[in-house]
mmCIF file of C-alpha atoms in Angstrom:
data_model
loop_
_atom_site.group_PDB
_atom_site.id
_atom_site.type_symbol
_atom_site.label_atom_id
_atom_site.label_comp_id
_atom_site.label_asym_id
_atom_site.label_seq_id
_atom_site.Cartn_x
_atom_site.Cartn_y
_atom_site.Cartn_z
ATOM 1 C CA MET T 1 0.113 0.429 -0.198
ATOM 2 C CA ASN T 2 1.338 3.328 1.020
ATOM 3 C CA ASN T 3 4.370 4.218 3.449
ATOM 4 C CA GLU T 4 2.358 5.392 5.833
ATOM 5 C CA SER T 5 4.084 4.319 9.671
ATOM 6 C CA PRO T 6 1.891 1.624 11.403
ATOM 7 C CA GLN T 7 2.054 4.609 14.155
ATOM 8 C CA HIS T 8 0.677 8.095 13.893
ATOM 9 C CA SER T 9 1.033 10.801 16.488
ATOM 10 C CA ILE T 10 -1.011 14.087 16.410
ATOM 11 C CA ARG T 11 0.458 17.496 15.809
ATOM 12 C CA PRO T 12 0.714 19.654 18.601
ATOM 13 C CA SER T 13 0.158 22.133 16.440
ATOM 14 C CA SER T 14 -3.259 20.649 15.248
ATOM 15 C CA PRO T 15 -4.807 19.415 18.015
ATOM 16 C CA VAL T 16 -7.937 16.904 17.634
ATOM 17 C CA ASP T 17 -11.195 18.586 18.987
ATOM 18 C CA PRO T 18 -11.720 17.445 22.941
ATOM 19 C CA ALA T 19 -14.903 16.335 22.355
ATOM 20 C CA VAL T 20 -13.869 13.688 19.768
ATOM 21 C CA VAL T 21 -11.202 12.856 22.012
ATOM 22 C CA ARG T 22 -13.963 12.326 24.947
ATOM 23 C CA VAL T 23 -16.157 9.963 22.831
ATOM 24 C CA LEU T 24 -12.837 7.765 22.096
ATOM 25 C CA ARG T 25 -11.753 7.565 25.475
ATOM 26 C CA SER T 26 -15.258 6.352 26.768
ATOM 27 C CA LEU T 27 -15.830 3.605 23.862
ATOM 28 C CA ASP T 28 -12.235 2.471 23.527
ATOM 29 C CA PRO T 29 -12.357 0.537 26.844
ATOM 30 C CA ILE T 30 -15.858 -0.934 26.396
ATOM 31 C CA ALA T 31 -15.284 -2.044 22.711
ATOM 32 C CA ARG T 32 -11.898 -3.784 24.073
ATOM 33 C CA ALA T 33 -13.665 -5.435 26.869
ATOM 34 C CA ALA T 34 -16.519 -6.861 24.016
ATOM 35 C CA ASP T 35 -13.474 -8.316 22.203
ATOM 36 C CA CYS T 36 -14.815 -5.917 19.497
ATOM 37 C CA ALA T 37 -12.309 -4.610 16.834
ATOM 38 C CA TYR T 38 -13.334 -1.366 15.660
ATOM 39 C CA PHE T 39 -11.747 1.433 13.729
ATOM 40 C CA VAL T 40 -12.776 5.323 13.233
ATOM 41 C CA ALA T 41 -14.166 5.919 9.753
ATOM 42 C CA GLY T 42 -15.933 8.683 8.085
ATOM 43 C CA ALA T 43 -15.075 12.655 8.181
ATOM 44 C CA THR T 44 -13.745 12.124 11.480
ATOM 45 C CA ALA T 45 -11.195 9.566 10.649
ATOM 46 C CA ARG T 46 -10.413 11.955 7.560
ATOM 47 C CA ASP T 47 -9.347 14.725 9.660
ATOM 48 C CA LEU T 48 -7.857 12.853 12.241
ATOM 49 C CA ILE T 49 -5.195 11.606 9.257
ATOM 50 C CA LEU T 50 -5.390 14.937 7.045
ATOM 51 C CA VAL T 51 -5.628 17.550 9.379
ATOM 52 C CA ASN T 52 -4.233 16.588 12.932
ATOM 53 C CA VAL T 53 -1.767 14.189 11.802
ATOM 54 C CA HIS T 54 -0.337 15.875 8.648
ATOM 55 C CA GLY T 55 -1.342 19.236 9.483
ATOM 56 C CA LEU T 56 -3.572 19.839 6.396
ATOM 57 C CA ARG T 57 -6.669 22.662 6.181
ATOM 58 C CA PRO T 58 -9.356 21.451 7.702
ATOM 59 C CA GLY T 59 -12.375 20.117 5.401
ATOM 60 C CA ARG T 60 -16.203 19.636 5.561
ATOM 61 C CA ALA T 61 -17.032 20.569 8.757
ATOM 62 C CA THR T 62 -19.152 17.189 10.818
ATOM 63 C CA ARG T 63 -20.145 16.567 14.177
ATOM 64 C CA ASP T 64 -21.264 13.471 13.943
ATOM 65 C CA ILE T 65 -18.521 10.086 14.537
ATOM 66 C CA ASP T 66 -18.545 6.804 12.496
ATOM 67 C CA PHE T 67 -16.688 3.660 13.867
ATOM 68 C CA GLY T 68 -16.776 0.315 11.794
ATOM 69 C CA ILE T 69 -17.205 -2.522 14.719
ATOM 70 C CA ALA T 70 -16.380 -6.129 13.773
ATOM 71 C CA VAL T 71 -18.849 -8.587 15.953
ATOM 72 C CA GLU T 72 -19.226 -12.029 15.140
ATOM 73 C CA SER T 73 -22.805 -12.037 15.886
ATOM 74 C CA TRP T 74 -25.701 -9.723 16.637
ATOM 75 C CA ASP T 75 -25.631 -10.327 20.173
ATOM 76 C CA GLN T 76 -22.168 -9.399 20.742
ATOM 77 C CA PHE T 77 -23.142 -5.970 18.912
ATOM 78 C CA ALA T 78 -26.153 -5.473 21.026
ATOM 79 C CA LEU T 79 -24.199 -6.145 24.247
ATOM 80 C CA LEU T 80 -21.565 -3.325 23.293
ATOM 81 C CA LYS T 81 -24.542 -0.760 23.007
ATOM 82 C CA GLU T 82 -25.969 -1.743 26.214
ATOM 83 C CA ARG T 83 -22.338 -1.022 27.725
ATOM 84 C CA LEU T 84 -22.015 2.281 26.308
ATOM 85 C CA VAL T 85 -25.564 2.751 27.355
ATOM 86 C CA ALA T 86 -24.719 1.585 30.734
ATOM 87 C CA THR T 87 -21.647 4.345 31.218
ATOM 88 C CA GLY T 88 -24.330 7.087 30.899
ATOM 89 C CA ASP T 89 -22.435 8.992 28.447
ATOM 90 C CA PHE T 90 -24.502 7.194 25.457
ATOM 91 C CA ALA T 91 -28.093 7.036 24.896
ATOM 92 C CA SER T 92 -30.139 5.256 22.020
ATOM 93 C CA ASP T 93 -31.587 6.895 19.336
ATOM 94 C CA ARG T 94 -35.188 5.259 18.443
ATOM 95 C CA ARG T 95 -35.017 7.216 14.927
ATOM 96 C CA ALA T 96 -31.703 5.133 13.965
ATOM 97 C CA LEU T 97 -30.729 1.037 14.463
ATOM 98 C CA GLN T 98 -27.091 2.041 14.095
ATOM 99 C CA ARG T 99 -26.984 5.250 16.065
ATOM 100 C CA LEU T 100 -26.374 6.472 19.852
ATOM 101 C CA ILE T 101 -26.117 9.729 21.398
ATOM 102 C CA TYR T 102 -23.011 10.722 23.153
ATOM 103 C CA SER T 103 -23.577 13.512 26.034
ATOM 104 C CA ASP T 104 -20.474 15.835 26.081
ATOM 105 C CA GLN T 105 -20.636 16.652 30.081
ATOM 106 C CA ALA T 106 -18.012 19.202 29.230
ATOM 107 C CA THR T 107 -20.031 21.207 26.604
ATOM 108 C CA GLY T 108 -23.399 20.266 26.726
ATOM 109 C CA ILE T 109 -23.501 19.119 23.155
ATOM 110 C CA SER T 110 -24.710 15.758 21.830
ATOM 111 C CA ILE T 111 -22.884 14.098 19.401
ATOM 112 C CA PRO T 112 -24.397 11.290 17.103
ATOM 113 C CA ILE T 113 -22.123 7.856 16.990
ATOM 114 C CA ASP T 114 -22.834 5.620 14.327
ATOM 115 C CA LEU T 115 -21.815 1.970 14.913
ATOM 116 C CA ILE T 116 -21.764 0.037 11.720
ATOM 117 C CA PRO T 117 -21.078 -3.633 12.161
ATOM 118 C CA PHE T 118 -19.622 -6.228 9.895
ATOM 119 C CA ARG T 119 -17.823 -9.816 9.862
ATOM 120 C CA GLY T 120 -19.891 -12.418 11.485
ATOM 121 C CA ILE T 121 -23.068 -11.010 10.459
ATOM 122 C CA THR T 122 -22.243 -9.813 6.678
ATOM 123 C CA SER T 123 -23.701 -12.036 3.775
ATOM 124 C CA ALA T 124 -22.084 -13.341 0.727
ATOM 125 C CA ASP T 125 -23.435 -9.748 -0.856
ATOM 126 C CA SER T 126 -21.636 -7.858 1.533
ATOM 127 C CA THR T 127 -24.752 -6.916 3.153
ATOM 128 C CA ILE T 128 -26.278 -6.904 6.695
ATOM 129 C CA GLU T 129 -30.055 -6.930 7.827
ATOM 130 C CA TRP T 130 -30.738 -5.376 10.832
ATOM 131 C CA PRO T 131 -32.896 -7.393 13.488
ATOM 132 C CA PRO T 132 -35.188 -7.831 14.740
ATOM 133 C CA SER T 133 -37.324 -7.927 11.135
ATOM 134 C CA ARG T 134 -34.368 -7.932 8.689
ATOM 135 C CA ASP T 135 -35.943 -4.885 6.527
ATOM 136 C CA ILE T 136 -33.477 -2.955 7.114
ATOM 137 C CA VAL T 137 -30.349 -3.770 4.991
ATOM 138 C CA MET T 138 -26.841 -1.994 4.543
ATOM 139 C CA ASN T 139 -23.849 -2.549 2.229
ATOM 140 C CA VAL T 140 -20.781 -2.866 4.530
ATOM 141 C CA ALA T 141 -18.491 -3.643 0.992
ATOM 142 C CA GLY T 142 -15.161 -2.536 2.017
ATOM 143 C CA PHE T 143 -15.519 -2.679 5.685
ATOM 144 C CA GLU T 144 -13.095 -5.932 6.205
ATOM 145 C CA GLU T 145 -10.305 -3.957 3.693
ATOM 146 C CA ALA T 146 -10.678 -0.658 5.794
ATOM 147 C CA LEU T 147 -10.271 -2.201 8.968
ATOM 148 C CA ALA T 148 -7.311 -4.426 7.803
ATOM 149 C CA SER T 149 -5.615 -1.300 6.159
ATOM 150 C CA SER T 150 -6.327 0.990 9.028
ATOM 151 C CA VAL T 151 -3.197 2.730 10.936
ATOM 152 C CA SER T 152 -2.782 3.541 14.813
ATOM 153 C CA VAL T 153 -3.092 6.825 16.156
ATOM 154 C CA GLU T 154 -1.788 8.013 19.195
ATOM 155 C CA MET T 155 -4.518 10.316 20.810
ATOM 156 C CA GLY T 156 -2.083 11.177 23.839
ATOM 157 C CA GLY T 157 -1.887 9.772 27.419
ATOM 158 C CA ASP T 158 -2.332 6.198 26.853
ATOM 159 C CA LEU T 159 -5.331 6.365 24.135
ATOM 160 C CA THR T 160 -4.403 4.675 20.806
ATOM 161 C CA VAL T 161 -7.348 4.684 18.305
ATOM 162 C CA ARG T 162 -7.300 2.329 14.607
ATOM 163 C CA VAL T 163 -8.664 4.557 12.281
ATOM 164 C CA ALA T 164 -9.120 4.120 8.492
ATOM 165 C CA SER T 165 -6.345 4.853 6.231
ATOM 166 C CA LEU T 166 -6.963 7.132 3.289
ATOM 167 C CA PRO T 167 -6.929 4.152 0.766
ATOM 168 C CA GLY T 168 -9.130 2.317 3.342
ATOM 169 C CA LEU T 169 -11.328 5.665 3.647
ATOM 170 C CA THR T 170 -11.752 6.317 -0.214
ATOM 171 C CA LEU T 171 -12.609 2.755 -0.602
ATOM 172 C CA LEU T 172 -15.673 2.936 1.721
ATOM 173 C CA LYS T 173 -16.314 6.398 -0.005
ATOM 174 C CA LEU T 174 -16.563 4.758 -3.319
ATOM 175 C CA VAL T 175 -19.036 2.313 -2.197
ATOM 176 C CA ALA T 176 -21.212 4.553 -0.312
ATOM 177 C CA TRP T 177 -21.750 7.062 -3.402
ATOM 178 C CA SER T 178 -22.287 3.800 -5.565
ATOM 179 C CA ASP T 179 -25.076 3.049 -3.143
ATOM 180 C CA ARG T 180 -26.350 6.587 -2.502
ATOM 181 C CA SER T 181 -25.005 8.764 -5.843
ATOM 182 C CA ARG T 182 -28.312 10.413 -6.095
ATOM 183 C CA GLU T 183 -29.340 11.248 -3.136
ATOM 184 C CA THR T 184 -26.068 13.588 -1.878
ATOM 185 C CA ASN T 185 -23.110 15.002 -2.929
ATOM 186 C CA LYS T 186 -21.379 14.779 0.228
ATOM 187 C CA ASP T 187 -19.360 11.921 -1.058
ATOM 188 C CA PRO T 188 -17.881 13.378 -4.205
ATOM 189 C CA ALA T 189 -16.565 16.110 -2.096
ATOM 190 C CA ASP T 190 -15.264 14.069 0.288
ATOM 191 C CA LEU T 191 -13.522 11.970 -2.834
ATOM 192 C CA HIS T 192 -12.209 15.178 -4.259
ATOM 193 C CA ARG T 193 -10.651 15.863 -0.775
ATOM 194 C CA LEU T 194 -8.622 12.749 -0.249
ATOM 195 C CA LEU T 195 -7.584 13.018 -4.634
ATOM 196 C CA THR T 196 -6.346 16.280 -4.338
ATOM 197 C CA SER T 197 -4.677 15.599 -0.561
ATOM 198 C CA TYR T 198 -3.015 12.451 -1.186
ATOM 199 C CA ALA T 199 0.340 13.570 -2.101
ATOM 200 C CA ASP T 200 0.814 16.193 0.788
ATOM 201 C CA ALA T 201 -0.138 13.525 3.527
ATOM 202 C CA GLY T 202 2.801 11.983 3.949
ATOM 203 C CA ASN T 203 3.388 10.848 0.512
ATOM 204 C CA THR T 204 5.740 13.508 -1.204
ATOM 205 C CA ASP T 205 8.944 11.691 -0.381
ATOM 206 C CA ARG T 206 7.603 8.352 -1.564
ATOM 207 C CA LEU T 207 6.410 9.810 -4.970
ATOM 208 C CA TYR T 208 10.201 11.342 -5.337
ATOM 209 C CA GLU T 209 12.065 8.229 -3.915
ATOM 210 C CA ARG T 210 9.970 5.189 -5.380
ATOM 211 C CA GLU T 211 7.066 6.555 -7.545
ATOM 212 C CA MET T 212 9.097 8.773 -10.067
ATOM 213 C CA ASP T 213 7.127 7.681 -13.156
ATOM 214 C CA LEU T 214 4.221 9.049 -11.631
ATOM 215 C CA LEU T 215 5.817 12.296 -11.269
ATOM 216 C CA GLN T 216 7.311 12.525 -14.738
ATOM 217 C CA ALA T 217 4.287 10.925 -16.292
ATOM 218 C CA PHE T 218 1.856 14.088 -14.877
ATOM 219 C CA ASP T 219 5.105 16.830 -15.466
ATOM 220 C CA PHE T 220 5.566 16.648 -11.856
ATOM 221 C CA ASP T 221 1.757 17.760 -10.957
ATOM 222 C CA MET T 222 1.706 16.485 -7.285
ATOM 223 C CA GLU T 223 -2.075 16.400 -7.504
ATOM 224 C CA LEU T 224 -2.307 14.523 -10.343
ATOM 225 C CA ALA T 225 0.595 12.088 -9.202
ATOM 226 C CA GLY T 226 -1.112 11.898 -5.739
ATOM 227 C CA ALA T 227 -4.504 10.769 -7.539
ATOM 228 C CA GLU T 228 -2.964 8.201 -9.232
ATOM 229 C CA LEU T 229 -0.829 6.884 -6.425
ATOM 230 C CA LEU T 230 -4.094 6.798 -4.138
ATOM 231 C CA GLY T 231 -5.948 4.864 -6.736
ATOM 232 C CA ARG T 232 -2.895 2.117 -6.782
ATOM 233 C CA ASP T 233 -3.228 2.169 -3.366
ATOM 234 C CA VAL T 234 -6.850 1.600 -2.895
ATOM 235 C CA ALA T 235 -6.522 -1.616 -5.430
ATOM 236 C CA SER T 236 -3.591 -2.824 -2.835
ATOM 237 C CA VAL T 237 -5.920 -3.281 0.096
ATOM 238 C CA CYS T 238 -8.756 -4.646 -1.728
ATOM 239 C CA SER T 239 -9.806 -7.924 -1.583
ATOM 240 C CA PRO T 240 -10.201 -9.625 -4.984
ATOM 241 C CA GLY T 241 -14.487 -9.032 -4.711
ATOM 242 C CA ALA T 242 -14.134 -5.735 -3.594
ATOM 243 C CA LEU T 243 -11.594 -5.001 -6.307
ATOM 244 C CA ASP T 244 -13.638 -6.551 -9.135
ATOM 245 C CA GLN T 245 -16.780 -4.108 -7.719
ATOM 246 C CA ILE T 246 -14.468 -0.674 -7.961
ATOM 247 C CA ARG T 247 -13.092 -1.366 -10.873
ATOM 248 C CA SER T 248 -16.605 -2.085 -12.686
ATOM 249 C CA LEU T 249 -17.555 1.260 -11.207
ATOM 250 C CA VAL T 250 -14.603 2.997 -12.728
ATOM 251 C CA LYS T 251 -14.811 1.205 -16.002
ATOM 252 C CA SER T 252 -18.296 2.663 -16.412
ATOM 253 C CA GLU T 253 -18.363 5.509 -18.556
ATOM 254 C CA ARG T 254 -21.780 6.450 -17.407
ATOM 255 C CA GLU T 255 -21.099 5.959 -13.994
ATOM 256 C CA LEU T 256 -17.262 8.133 -13.985
ATOM 257 C CA GLU T 257 -19.059 11.163 -15.771
ATOM 258 C CA ARG T 258 -21.664 11.080 -12.891
ATOM 259 C CA LEU T 259 -19.394 11.186 -10.495
ATOM 260 C CA THR T 260 -16.963 13.589 -12.105
ATOM 261 C CA ASN T 261 -20.082 16.191 -12.561
ATOM 262 C CA GLN T 262 -20.883 15.667 -9.080
ATOM 263 C CA MET T 263 -17.265 16.653 -7.794
ATOM 264 C CA ILE T 264 -17.426 19.425 -10.144
ATOM 265 C CA GLN T 265 -20.584 20.726 -8.584
ATOM 266 C CA SER T 266 -19.614 20.626 -5.070
ATOM 267 C CA SER T 267 -16.113 21.883 -5.812
ATOM 268 C CA ALA T 268 -15.477 25.162 -4.550
ATOM 269 C CA TYR T 269 -14.167 26.063 -7.707
ATOM 270 C CA PRO T 270 -16.865 24.914 -10.382
ATOM 271 C CA GLU T 271 -14.967 26.340 -13.436
ATOM 272 C CA ALA T 272 -12.139 23.988 -12.985
ATOM 273 C CA ALA T 273 -14.101 21.115 -14.667
ATOM 274 C CA ALA T 274 -11.123 19.994 -16.761
ATOM 275 C CA ALA T 275 -8.756 19.657 -13.907
ATOM 276 C CA VAL T 276 -11.513 17.974 -11.785
ATOM 277 C CA ALA T 277 -11.682 15.477 -14.888
ATOM 278 C CA ARG T 278 -8.037 14.958 -15.191
ATOM 279 C CA MET T 279 -7.594 14.245 -11.493
ATOM 280 C CA VAL T 280 -10.696 11.449 -11.753
ATOM 281 C CA ASN T 281 -8.816 10.071 -14.678
ATOM 282 C CA ALA T 282 -5.854 9.663 -12.874
ATOM 283 C CA PHE T 283 -7.365 7.933 -9.651
ATOM 284 C CA CYS T 284 -9.286 5.827 -11.806
ATOM 285 C CA ARG T 285 -5.799 4.977 -13.781
ATOM 286 C CA GLY T 286 -4.302 3.895 -10.621
ATOM 287 C CA ILE T 287 -7.478 1.550 -9.687
ATOM 288 C CA LEU T 288 -6.828 -0.004 -13.034
ATOM 289 C CA LYS T 289 -3.224 -0.337 -12.988
ATOM 290 C CA ASP T 290 -2.273 -4.277 -13.594
ATOM 291 C CA SER T 291 -6.001 -5.191 -14.090
#
């Protein structure tokens, strides 16, 4: 994959939101005691890696925190939720089966916490069916890969958590976009952010020292080289089934055009349509390398 070290530290100049740290400190020991491997996902993972570890500019603001939770059964997942609620820090949200609400005593704010279970409860088609009715179906494709490729981030003190790596997070974003591409533009915006930031997120030396072919192919345009490198790294973390799925996605001219257009619409500079298209094409070339 990439050359990210297995252990990252938070930059003193880019501290993590204290409320996020408090959520992690509350959840971590309970998840460990329940034997539930987990990783931070979503926008919180994006900001932890890009902003707090690498010192890049903040992106789209969000207050909710997403977690991927590896469980062997629905009973194990229910027990985890029960233990979290028993702390008094979390409350169930009847509107969403995967959601708890964290009450931050220090600020009085409420933070939505989405717990997405996978592994032993995942069907062959990479979906989960929420009990008791099994009517609510969720796609968890990419979650195993995201956990396997996650990185450790030292949060300070004795707290270290697993966070989705940028390739793992990009894979999850692609899957989410393919599921809900007509519902929201937040996934294209997040993907655009990941593509444009990858070179600066700890990969500059790698490009110069080990991936000079990419820099030369793009006339030393770091963003384009980084976008293709991210595509290669996404492919490298995928299982064969997940790789087939995302390669089919990027080979579809119709889907690729829709993704590119949504990225342009969500960009702060929609006039840069050609630049966005080049970025997407570079990323797709990386995914399709050696296919």
